Coordinates of C-alpha atoms and ligand atoms in Angstrom, one line a residue:
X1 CA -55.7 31.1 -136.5
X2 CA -54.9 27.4 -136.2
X3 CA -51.2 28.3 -135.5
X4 CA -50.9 30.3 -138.5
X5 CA -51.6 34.1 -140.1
X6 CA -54.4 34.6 -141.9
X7 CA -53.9 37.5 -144.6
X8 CA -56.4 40.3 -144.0
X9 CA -57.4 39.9 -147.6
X10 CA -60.5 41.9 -148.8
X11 CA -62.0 42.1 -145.2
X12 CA -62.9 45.6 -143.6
X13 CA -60.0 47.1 -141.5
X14 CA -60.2 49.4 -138.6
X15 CA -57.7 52.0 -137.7
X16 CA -56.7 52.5 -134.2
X17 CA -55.4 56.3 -133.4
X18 CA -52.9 56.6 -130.6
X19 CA -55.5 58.5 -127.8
X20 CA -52.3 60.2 -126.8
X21 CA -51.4 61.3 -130.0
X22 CA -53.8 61.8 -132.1
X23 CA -52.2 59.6 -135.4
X24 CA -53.1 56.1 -137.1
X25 CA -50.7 53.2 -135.1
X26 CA -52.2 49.6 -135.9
X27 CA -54.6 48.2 -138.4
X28 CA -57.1 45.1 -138.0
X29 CA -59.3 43.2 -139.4
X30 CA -62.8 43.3 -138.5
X31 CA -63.3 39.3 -138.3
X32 CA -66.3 37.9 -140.0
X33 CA -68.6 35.2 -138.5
X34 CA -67.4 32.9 -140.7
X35 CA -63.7 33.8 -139.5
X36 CA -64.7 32.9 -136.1
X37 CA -66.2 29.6 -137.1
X38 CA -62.8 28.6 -138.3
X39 CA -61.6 29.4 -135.7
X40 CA -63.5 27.6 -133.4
X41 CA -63.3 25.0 -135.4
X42 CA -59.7 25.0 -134.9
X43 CA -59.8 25.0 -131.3
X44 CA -62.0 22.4 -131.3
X45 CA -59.8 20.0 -133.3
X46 CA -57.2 20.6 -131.3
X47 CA -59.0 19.9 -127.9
X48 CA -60.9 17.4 -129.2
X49 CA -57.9 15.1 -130.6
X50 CA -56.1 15.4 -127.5
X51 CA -53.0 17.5 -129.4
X52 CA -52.6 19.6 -126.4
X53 CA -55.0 18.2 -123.4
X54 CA -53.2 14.7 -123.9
X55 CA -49.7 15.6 -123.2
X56 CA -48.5 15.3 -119.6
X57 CA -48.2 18.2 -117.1
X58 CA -44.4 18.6 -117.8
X59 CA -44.6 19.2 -121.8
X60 CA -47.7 21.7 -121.3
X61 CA -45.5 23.7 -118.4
X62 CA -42.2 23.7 -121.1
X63 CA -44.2 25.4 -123.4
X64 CA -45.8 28.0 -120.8
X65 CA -41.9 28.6 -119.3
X66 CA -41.0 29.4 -123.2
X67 CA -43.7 31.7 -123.2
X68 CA -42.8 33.7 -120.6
X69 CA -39.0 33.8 -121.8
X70 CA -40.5 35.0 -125.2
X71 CA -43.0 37.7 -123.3
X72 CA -39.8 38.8 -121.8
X73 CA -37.7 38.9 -124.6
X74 CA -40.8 41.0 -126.2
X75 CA -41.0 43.3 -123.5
X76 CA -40.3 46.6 -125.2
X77 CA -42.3 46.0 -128.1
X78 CA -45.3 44.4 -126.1
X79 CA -45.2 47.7 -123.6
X80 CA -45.0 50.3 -126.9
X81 CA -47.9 48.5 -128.7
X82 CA -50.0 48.9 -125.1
X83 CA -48.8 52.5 -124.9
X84 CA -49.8 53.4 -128.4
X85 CA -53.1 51.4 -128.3
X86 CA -54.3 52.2 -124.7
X87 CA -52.6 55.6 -123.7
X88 CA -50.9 54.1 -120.7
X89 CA -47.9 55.6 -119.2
X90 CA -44.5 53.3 -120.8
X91 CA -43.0 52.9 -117.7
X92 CA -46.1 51.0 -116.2
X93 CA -46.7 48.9 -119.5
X94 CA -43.3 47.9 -118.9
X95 CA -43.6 46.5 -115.7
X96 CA -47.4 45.1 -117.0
X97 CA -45.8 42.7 -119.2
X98 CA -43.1 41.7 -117.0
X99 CA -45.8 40.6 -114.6
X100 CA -47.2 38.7 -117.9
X101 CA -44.6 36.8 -117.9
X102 CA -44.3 35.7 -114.5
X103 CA -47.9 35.1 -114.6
X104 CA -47.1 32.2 -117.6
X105 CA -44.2 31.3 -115.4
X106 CA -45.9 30.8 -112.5
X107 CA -48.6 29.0 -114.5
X108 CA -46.3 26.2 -116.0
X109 CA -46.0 24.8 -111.9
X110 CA -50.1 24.6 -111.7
X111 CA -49.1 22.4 -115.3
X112 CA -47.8 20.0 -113.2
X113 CA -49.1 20.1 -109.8
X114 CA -53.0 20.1 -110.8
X115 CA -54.6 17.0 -109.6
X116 CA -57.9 15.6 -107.8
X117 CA -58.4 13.9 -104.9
X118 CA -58.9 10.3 -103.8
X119 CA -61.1 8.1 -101.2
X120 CA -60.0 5.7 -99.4
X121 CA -62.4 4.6 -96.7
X122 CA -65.2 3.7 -99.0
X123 CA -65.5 0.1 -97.6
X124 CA -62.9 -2.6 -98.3
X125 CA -65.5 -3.1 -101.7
X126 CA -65.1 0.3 -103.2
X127 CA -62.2 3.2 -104.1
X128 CA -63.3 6.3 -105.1
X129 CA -61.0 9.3 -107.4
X130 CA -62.1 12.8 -108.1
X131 CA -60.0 13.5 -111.3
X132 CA -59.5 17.3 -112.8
X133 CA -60.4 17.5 -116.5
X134 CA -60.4 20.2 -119.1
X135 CA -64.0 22.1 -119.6
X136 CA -62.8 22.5 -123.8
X137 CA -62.6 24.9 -126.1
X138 CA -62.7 28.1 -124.0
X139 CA -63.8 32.0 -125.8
X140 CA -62.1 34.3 -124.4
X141 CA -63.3 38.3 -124.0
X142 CA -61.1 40.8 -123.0
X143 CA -61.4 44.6 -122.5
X144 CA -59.6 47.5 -123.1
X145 CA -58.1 48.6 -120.4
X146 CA -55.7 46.3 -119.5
X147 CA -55.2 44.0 -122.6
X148 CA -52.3 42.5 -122.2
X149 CA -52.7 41.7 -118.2
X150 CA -56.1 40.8 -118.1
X151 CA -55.2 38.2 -121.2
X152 CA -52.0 36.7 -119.3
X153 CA -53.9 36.5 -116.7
X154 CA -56.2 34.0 -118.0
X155 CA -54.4 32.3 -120.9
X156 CA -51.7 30.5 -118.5
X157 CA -54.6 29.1 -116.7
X158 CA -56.8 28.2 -119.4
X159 CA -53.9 26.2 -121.1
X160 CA -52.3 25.1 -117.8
X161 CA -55.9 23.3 -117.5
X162 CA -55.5 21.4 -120.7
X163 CA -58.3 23.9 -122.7
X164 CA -58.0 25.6 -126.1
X165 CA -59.0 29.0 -126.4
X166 CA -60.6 31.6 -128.8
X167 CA -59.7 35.2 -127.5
X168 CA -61.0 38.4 -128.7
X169 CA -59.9 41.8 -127.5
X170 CA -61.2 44.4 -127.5
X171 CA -61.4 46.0 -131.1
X172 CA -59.5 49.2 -129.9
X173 CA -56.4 47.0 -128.8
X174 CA -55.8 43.9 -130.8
X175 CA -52.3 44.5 -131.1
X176 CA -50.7 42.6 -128.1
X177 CA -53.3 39.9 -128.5
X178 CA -52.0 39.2 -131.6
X179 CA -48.4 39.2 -130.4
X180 CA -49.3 37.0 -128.0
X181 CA -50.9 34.2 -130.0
X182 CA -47.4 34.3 -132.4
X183 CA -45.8 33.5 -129.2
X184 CA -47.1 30.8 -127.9
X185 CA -46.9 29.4 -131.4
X186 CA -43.1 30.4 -130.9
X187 CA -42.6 28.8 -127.6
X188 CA -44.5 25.4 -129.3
X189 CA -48.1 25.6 -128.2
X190 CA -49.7 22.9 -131.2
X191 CA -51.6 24.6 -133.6
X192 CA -54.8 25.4 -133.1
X193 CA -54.8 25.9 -129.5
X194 CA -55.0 29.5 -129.4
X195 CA -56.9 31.5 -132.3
X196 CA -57.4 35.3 -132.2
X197 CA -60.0 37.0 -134.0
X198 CA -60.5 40.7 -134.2
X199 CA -63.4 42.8 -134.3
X200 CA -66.7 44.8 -133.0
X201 CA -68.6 43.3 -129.9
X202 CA -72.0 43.8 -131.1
X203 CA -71.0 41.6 -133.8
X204 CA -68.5 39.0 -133.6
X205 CA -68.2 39.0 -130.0
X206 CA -71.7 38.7 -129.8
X207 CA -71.0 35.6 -132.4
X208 CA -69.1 34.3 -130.1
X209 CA -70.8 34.4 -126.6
X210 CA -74.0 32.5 -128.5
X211 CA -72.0 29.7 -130.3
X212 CA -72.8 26.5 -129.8
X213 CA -69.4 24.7 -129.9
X214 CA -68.0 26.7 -127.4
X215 CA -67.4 25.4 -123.5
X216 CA -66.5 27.8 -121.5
X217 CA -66.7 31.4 -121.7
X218 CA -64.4 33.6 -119.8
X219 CA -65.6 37.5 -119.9
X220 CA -64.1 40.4 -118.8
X221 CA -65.8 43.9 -119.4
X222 CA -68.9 46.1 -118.5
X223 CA -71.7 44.7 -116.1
X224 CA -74.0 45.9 -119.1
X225 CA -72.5 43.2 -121.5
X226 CA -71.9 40.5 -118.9
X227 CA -75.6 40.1 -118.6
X228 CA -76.0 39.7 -122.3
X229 CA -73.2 37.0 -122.1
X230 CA -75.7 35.5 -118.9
X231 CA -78.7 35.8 -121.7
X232 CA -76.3 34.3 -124.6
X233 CA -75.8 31.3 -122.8
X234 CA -79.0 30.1 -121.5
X235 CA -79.8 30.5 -124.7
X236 CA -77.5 28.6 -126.6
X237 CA -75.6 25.5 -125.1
X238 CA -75.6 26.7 -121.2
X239 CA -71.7 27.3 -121.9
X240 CA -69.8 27.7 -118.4
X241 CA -69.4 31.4 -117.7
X242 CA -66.5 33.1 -115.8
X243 CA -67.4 37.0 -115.3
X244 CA -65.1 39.8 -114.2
X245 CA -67.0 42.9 -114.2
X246 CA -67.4 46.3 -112.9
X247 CA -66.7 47.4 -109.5
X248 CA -67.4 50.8 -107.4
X249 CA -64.7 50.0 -104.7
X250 CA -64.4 51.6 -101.2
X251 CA -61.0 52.8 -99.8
X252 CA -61.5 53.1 -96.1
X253 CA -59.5 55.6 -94.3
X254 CA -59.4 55.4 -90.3
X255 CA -58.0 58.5 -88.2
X256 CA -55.3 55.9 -86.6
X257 CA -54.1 55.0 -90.2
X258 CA -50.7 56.4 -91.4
X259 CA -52.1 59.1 -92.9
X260 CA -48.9 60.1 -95.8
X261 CA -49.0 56.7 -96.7
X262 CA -53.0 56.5 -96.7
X263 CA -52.7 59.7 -98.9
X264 CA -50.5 58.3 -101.5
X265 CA -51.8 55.2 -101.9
X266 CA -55.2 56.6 -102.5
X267 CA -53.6 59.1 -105.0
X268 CA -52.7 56.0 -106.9
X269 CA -55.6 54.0 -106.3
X270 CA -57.5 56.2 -108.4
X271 CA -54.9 57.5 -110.7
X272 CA -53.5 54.5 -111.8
X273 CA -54.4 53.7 -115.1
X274 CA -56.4 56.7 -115.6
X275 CA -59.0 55.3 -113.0
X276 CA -59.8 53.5 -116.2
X277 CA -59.1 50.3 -113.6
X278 CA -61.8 47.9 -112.6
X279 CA -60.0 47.5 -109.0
X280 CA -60.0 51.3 -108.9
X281 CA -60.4 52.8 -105.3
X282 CA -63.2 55.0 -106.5
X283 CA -65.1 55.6 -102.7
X284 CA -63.2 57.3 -100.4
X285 CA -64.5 56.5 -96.8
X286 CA -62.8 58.9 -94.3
X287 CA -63.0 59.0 -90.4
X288 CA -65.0 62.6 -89.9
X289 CA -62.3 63.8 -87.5
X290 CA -59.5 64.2 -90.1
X291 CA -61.7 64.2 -93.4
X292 CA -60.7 67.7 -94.5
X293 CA -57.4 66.9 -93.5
X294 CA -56.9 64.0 -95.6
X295 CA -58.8 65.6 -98.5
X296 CA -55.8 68.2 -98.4
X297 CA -53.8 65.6 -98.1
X298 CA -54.7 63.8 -101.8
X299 CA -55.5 67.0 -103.6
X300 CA -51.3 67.3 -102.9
X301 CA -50.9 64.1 -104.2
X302 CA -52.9 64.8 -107.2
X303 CA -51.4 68.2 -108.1
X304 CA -47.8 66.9 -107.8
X305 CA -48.9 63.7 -110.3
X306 CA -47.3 63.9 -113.6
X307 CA -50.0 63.8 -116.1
X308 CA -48.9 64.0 -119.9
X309 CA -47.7 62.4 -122.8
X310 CA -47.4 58.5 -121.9
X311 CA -44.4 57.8 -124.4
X312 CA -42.4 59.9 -121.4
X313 CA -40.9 57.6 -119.2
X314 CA -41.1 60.3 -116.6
X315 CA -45.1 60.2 -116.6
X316 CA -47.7 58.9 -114.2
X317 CA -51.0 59.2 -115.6
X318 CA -51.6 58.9 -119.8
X319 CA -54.3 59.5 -121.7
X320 CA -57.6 58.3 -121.6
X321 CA -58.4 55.6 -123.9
X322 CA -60.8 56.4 -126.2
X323 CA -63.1 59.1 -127.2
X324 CA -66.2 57.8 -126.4
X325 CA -64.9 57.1 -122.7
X326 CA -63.1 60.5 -122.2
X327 CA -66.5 62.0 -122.9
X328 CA -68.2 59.2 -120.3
X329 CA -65.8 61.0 -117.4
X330 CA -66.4 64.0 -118.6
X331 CA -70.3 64.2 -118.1
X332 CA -69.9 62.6 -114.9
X333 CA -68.1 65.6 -113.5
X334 CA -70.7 67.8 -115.3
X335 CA -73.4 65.1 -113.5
X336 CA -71.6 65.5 -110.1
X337 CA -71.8 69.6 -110.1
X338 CA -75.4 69.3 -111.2
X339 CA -76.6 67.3 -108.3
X340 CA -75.0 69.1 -105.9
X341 CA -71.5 67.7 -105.3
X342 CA -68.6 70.4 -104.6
X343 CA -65.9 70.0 -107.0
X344 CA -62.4 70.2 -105.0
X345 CA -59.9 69.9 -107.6
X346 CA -59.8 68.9 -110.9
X347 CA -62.9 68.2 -113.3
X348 CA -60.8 69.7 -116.6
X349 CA -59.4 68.2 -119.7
X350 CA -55.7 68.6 -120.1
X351 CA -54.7 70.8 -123.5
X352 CA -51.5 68.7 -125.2
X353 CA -52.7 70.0 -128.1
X354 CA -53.4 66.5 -129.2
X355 CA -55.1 63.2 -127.8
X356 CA -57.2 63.5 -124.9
X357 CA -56.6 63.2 -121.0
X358 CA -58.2 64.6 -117.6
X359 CA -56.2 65.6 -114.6
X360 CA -57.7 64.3 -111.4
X361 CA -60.7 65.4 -110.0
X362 CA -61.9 64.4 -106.5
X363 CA -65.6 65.4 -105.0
X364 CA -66.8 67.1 -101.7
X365 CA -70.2 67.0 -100.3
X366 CA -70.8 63.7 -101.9
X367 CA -74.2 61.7 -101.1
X368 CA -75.0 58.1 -101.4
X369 CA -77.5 58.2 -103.7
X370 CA -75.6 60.9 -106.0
X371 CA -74.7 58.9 -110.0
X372 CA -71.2 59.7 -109.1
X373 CA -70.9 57.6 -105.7
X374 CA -73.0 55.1 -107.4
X375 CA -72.0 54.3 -111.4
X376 CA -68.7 52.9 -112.1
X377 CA -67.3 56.1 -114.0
X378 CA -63.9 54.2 -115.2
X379 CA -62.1 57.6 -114.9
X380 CA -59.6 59.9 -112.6
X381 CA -62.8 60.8 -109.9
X382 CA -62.9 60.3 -106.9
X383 CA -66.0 61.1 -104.1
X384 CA -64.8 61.6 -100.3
X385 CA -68.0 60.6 -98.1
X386 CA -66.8 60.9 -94.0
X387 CA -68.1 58.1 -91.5
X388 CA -68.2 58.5 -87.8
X389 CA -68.4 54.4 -86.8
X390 CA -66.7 51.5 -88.0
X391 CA -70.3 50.0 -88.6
X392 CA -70.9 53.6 -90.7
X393 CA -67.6 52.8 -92.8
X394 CA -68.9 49.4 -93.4
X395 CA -72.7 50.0 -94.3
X396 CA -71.5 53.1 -96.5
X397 CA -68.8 50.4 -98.4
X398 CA -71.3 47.6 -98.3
X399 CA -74.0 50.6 -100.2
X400 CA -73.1 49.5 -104.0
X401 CA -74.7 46.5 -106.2
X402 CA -70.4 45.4 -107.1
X403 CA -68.2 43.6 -104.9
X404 CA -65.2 43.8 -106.7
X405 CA -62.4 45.3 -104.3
X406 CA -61.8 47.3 -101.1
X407 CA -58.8 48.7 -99.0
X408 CA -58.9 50.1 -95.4
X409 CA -56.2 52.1 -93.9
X410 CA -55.7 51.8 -89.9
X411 CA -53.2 50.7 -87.5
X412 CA -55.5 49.0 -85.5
X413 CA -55.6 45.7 -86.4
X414 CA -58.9 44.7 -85.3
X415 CA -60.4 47.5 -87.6
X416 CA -58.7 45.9 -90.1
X417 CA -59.7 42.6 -89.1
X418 CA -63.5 43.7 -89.0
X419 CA -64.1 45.6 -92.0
X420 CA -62.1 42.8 -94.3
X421 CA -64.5 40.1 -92.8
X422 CA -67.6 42.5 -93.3
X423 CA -67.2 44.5 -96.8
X424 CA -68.4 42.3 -99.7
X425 CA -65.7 42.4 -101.9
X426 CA -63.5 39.8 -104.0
X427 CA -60.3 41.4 -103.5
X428 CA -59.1 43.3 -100.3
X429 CA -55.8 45.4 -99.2
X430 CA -55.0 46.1 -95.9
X431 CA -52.8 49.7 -96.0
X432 CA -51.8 48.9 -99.3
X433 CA -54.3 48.6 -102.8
X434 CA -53.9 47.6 -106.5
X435 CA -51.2 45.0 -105.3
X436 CA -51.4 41.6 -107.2
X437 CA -49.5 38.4 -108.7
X438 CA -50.3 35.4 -109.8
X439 CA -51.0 33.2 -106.4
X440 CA -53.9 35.4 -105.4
X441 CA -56.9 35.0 -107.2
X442 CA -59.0 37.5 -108.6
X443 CA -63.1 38.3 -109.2
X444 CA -65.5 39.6 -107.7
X445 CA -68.9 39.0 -105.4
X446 CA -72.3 40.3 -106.7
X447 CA -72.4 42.0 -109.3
X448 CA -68.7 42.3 -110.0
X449 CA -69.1 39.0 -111.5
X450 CA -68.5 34.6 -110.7
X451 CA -65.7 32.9 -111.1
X452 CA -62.3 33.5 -110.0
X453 CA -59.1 33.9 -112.1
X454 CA -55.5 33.5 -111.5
X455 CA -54.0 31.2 -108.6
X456 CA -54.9 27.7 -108.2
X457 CA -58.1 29.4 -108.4
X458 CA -57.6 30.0 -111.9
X459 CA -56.7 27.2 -113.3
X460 CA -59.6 25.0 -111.4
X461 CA -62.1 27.2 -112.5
X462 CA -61.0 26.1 -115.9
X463 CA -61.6 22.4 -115.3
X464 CA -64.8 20.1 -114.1
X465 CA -64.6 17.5 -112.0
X466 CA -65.1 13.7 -112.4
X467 CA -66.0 11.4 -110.1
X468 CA -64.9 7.7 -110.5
X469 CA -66.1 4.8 -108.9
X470 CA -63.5 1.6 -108.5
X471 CA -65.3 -1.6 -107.4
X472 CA -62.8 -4.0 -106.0
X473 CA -63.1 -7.8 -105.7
X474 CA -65.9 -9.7 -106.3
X475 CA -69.4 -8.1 -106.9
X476 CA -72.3 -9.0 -104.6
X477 CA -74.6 -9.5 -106.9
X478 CA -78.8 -7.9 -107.5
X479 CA -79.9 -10.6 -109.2
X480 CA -79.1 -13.9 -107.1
Ligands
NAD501 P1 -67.2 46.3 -122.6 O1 -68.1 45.4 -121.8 O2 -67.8 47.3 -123.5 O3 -66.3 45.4 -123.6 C1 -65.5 44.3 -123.1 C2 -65.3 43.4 -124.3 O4 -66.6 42.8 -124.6 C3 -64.7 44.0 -125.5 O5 -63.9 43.0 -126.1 C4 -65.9 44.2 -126.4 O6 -65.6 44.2 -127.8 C5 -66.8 43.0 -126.0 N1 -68.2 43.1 -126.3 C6 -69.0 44.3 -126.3 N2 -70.2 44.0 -126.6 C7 -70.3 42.6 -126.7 C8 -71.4 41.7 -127.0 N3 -72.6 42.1 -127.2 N4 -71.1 40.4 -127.0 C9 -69.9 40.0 -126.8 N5 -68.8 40.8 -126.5 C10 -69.0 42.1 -126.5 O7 -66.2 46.9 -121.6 P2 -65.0 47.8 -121.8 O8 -65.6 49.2 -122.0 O9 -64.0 47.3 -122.9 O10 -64.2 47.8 -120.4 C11 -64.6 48.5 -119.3 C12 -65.4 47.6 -118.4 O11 -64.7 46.4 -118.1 C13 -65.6 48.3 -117.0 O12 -67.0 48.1 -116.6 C14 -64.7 47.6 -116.1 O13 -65.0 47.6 -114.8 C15 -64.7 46.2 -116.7 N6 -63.5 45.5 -116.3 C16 -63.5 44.5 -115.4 C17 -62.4 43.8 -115.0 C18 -62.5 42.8 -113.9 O14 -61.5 42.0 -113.8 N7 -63.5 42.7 -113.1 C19 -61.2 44.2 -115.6 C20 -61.2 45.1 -116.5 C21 -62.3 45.8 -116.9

């Protein structure tokens, strides 16, 4: 907080276990509200006396090129911390962070390229700028998920922009949050210009989404708590929102597609990350003619994944992150059975004796209307629905209140065309999903969330607009 560490003193603590492993592996303070008053109090005198906002587009991109040098210099430590937090395989945290850092690299150019617009063929009388400016102090809510990405890929922006920020995680997985405040102050961010505080939603993130002093609000988690956020600020100061939130995402597989590569990259689409992904290709659409096929086809894929202990460099899929979400999964596959869903593989916890994690599970005889084609589960399960029309594919992958992602898989390049231009979603892959970096924006449409992160995108979302008006010469005057 304001560029320094504030002891833990007499506050409450909370333990995180290692979901892999069953033991005690970081300890954090459960902020008070007070605690986050200072804090954005901090970030408030630092935006508001220009510390950070008033330096010029080349300072603010040397301290977000530091950054990244430091995120990369931190990479083994970030990655373990996000392994023994979130359960995530080490190999993938690895290359997580990496991507953090380019994301802060690629950040520092928006430092110096971001700019408005100007008109000149308002008359001989009149000139006319649009200039970018900062929204302010900026809370910042992240998940659990992906803690590290989903932060770097929102504090490059928000400081690119000129904003300061109050972030806090997600009270399971504080730890790289924390790290990454000590190294911006490393790299020379000015004090006060990123504050962290840890803790419970219901309380100080709560605190947080209602105060009064703060600009901007950038949210990332459940569609469920997004609304509240909606609620918090109409009812407080009308705070700009940015929402990421849930998505039930489509993966559309054509007959004409290649079908090893559809296979695979629907294997991972839905194993990545435990499923525990918000982009996670949870819908599989399949042309009729080769449906059973193709189900074959990813039960393979699913029984020659490498499920286990996430410290092994040699595994795929880790744990599941907490407790409360492992048992989530697990009533939706009870759910599935119940309404009539044929379970093809899968649906069982994995005994490592310790920690908790489910092998991959994917569903026959699925409906539309069933909870598990509709609810965001956040786990390894996957529904196979087959489609005889392109117009099926696209009114079955259109059937969802999210819009967060989609992928199709065809050779045929006006399928492709046609179902990217007609599925409502933020984020699309053509014979390829989960890719990313930091040009290509991310968010959702309805009720995946507003806003856009990353890319120019990103960092725009972050600012408001001004428009100035230049009068030149001498006025004609209303009173003559
Ligand atoms: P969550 O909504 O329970 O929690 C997200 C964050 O909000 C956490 O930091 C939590 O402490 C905080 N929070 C909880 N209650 C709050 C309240 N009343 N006021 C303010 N803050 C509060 O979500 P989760 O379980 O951590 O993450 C899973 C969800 O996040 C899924 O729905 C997933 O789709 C979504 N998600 C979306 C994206 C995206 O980019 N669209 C990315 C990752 C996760």
């Amino acid at each position: 907080m304001n560029g320094a560490w504030v002891p833990a003193g007499d506050r409450e603590l909370f333990d995180r276990q290692s979901p892999a492993h069953g033991v005690p592996v970081t300890r954090v303070p459960k902020c008070t509200v007070e605690d986050l008053d200072a804090a954005v109090d901090a970030a408030r005198r630092a935006f508001d006396d220009r510390r950070w906002s008033g330096l010029n587009g080349q300072a603010r991109a040397a301290v977000l090129l530091r950054t990244g040098a430091l995120i990369r210099e931190r990479a083994d430590e970030i990655a373990y911390f996000e392994t023994l937090e979130n359960g995530k395989p080490i190999s993938q945290a690895r290359a997580e962070v990496l991507g953090c850092a380019d994301m802060f690299e690629y950040a520092s150019g928006l430092a110096r390229s971001l700019h408005g617009d100007s008109f000149n063929n308002l008359g001989d009388g009149l000139f006319g700028l649009v200039t970018r400016e900062p929204v302010g102090v900026v809370g910042l809510i992240t998940p659990w998920n992906f803690p590290f990405l989903i932060l770097c890929e929102r504090v490059p922006y928000i400081l690119a922009s000129g904003c300061t920020i109050v972030a806090k995680p997600s009270e399971v997985t504080s730890a790289t949050t924390l790290i990454l405040a000590e190294i911006l102050s490393d790299a020379g961010l000015p004090d006060g210009c990123m504050n962290v505080v840890t803790g419970a939603g219901s309380s100080i993130g709560q605190a947080l989404i209602e105060h009064p002093r703060v600009d901007m609000l950038s949210f990332t988690g459940s569609t469920a708590v997004g609304r509240r956020v909606v609620e918090a600020a109409g009812k407080s100061n009308f705070k700009k929102l940015g929402l990421e939130l849930g998505g039930k995402n489509p993966q559309i597989v054509f007959a004409d597609a290649d079908l090893e590569d559809a296979a695979d990259g629907v294997a991972f689409g839905i194993g990545f990350n435990t499923g525990q992904c918000c982009v996670s290709g949870s819908r599989l659409i399949v042309e009729r003619s080769v449906a059973d096929d193709f189900a074959r086809m990813v039960q393979a894929k699913f029984d020659k994944v490498r499920v286990g202990d996430p410290l092994d460099e040699a595994t795929q899929i880790g744990a599941i992150t907490t407790e409360a979400q492992n048992a989530t999964i697990m009533s939706y596959i009870e759910r599935g059975q119940a309404e009539g869903a044929r379970l093809i593989c899968g649906g069982a916890q994995l005994d490592m004796g310790r920690g908790q994690f489910i092998v991959p599970t994917l569903f026959g005889d699925v409906t539309r209307d069933m909870s598990i084609a509709r609810e965001e589960i956040f786990g390894p399960v996957l529904t196979i629905m087959p489609f005889d029309t392109i117009e099926e594919a696209i009114e079955i992958a259109n059937d969802t209140d999210y819009g967060l992602a989609a992928s199709v898989w065809t050779k045929n390049i006006d399928k492709a065309l046609t179902v990217t231009r007609q599925v409502q979603a933020g984020r699309f892959w053509v014979n390829t999903t989960l890719a990313g970096g930091p040009e290509l924006p991310l968010g959702g449409f309805r009720q995946s969330g507003w806003g856009r992160e990353a890319g120019i995108y990103g960092v725009e979302e972050y600012t408001q607009v001004k428009s100035v008006h230049i009068e030149i010469g001498k006025r004609d005057h209303w009173v003559k």
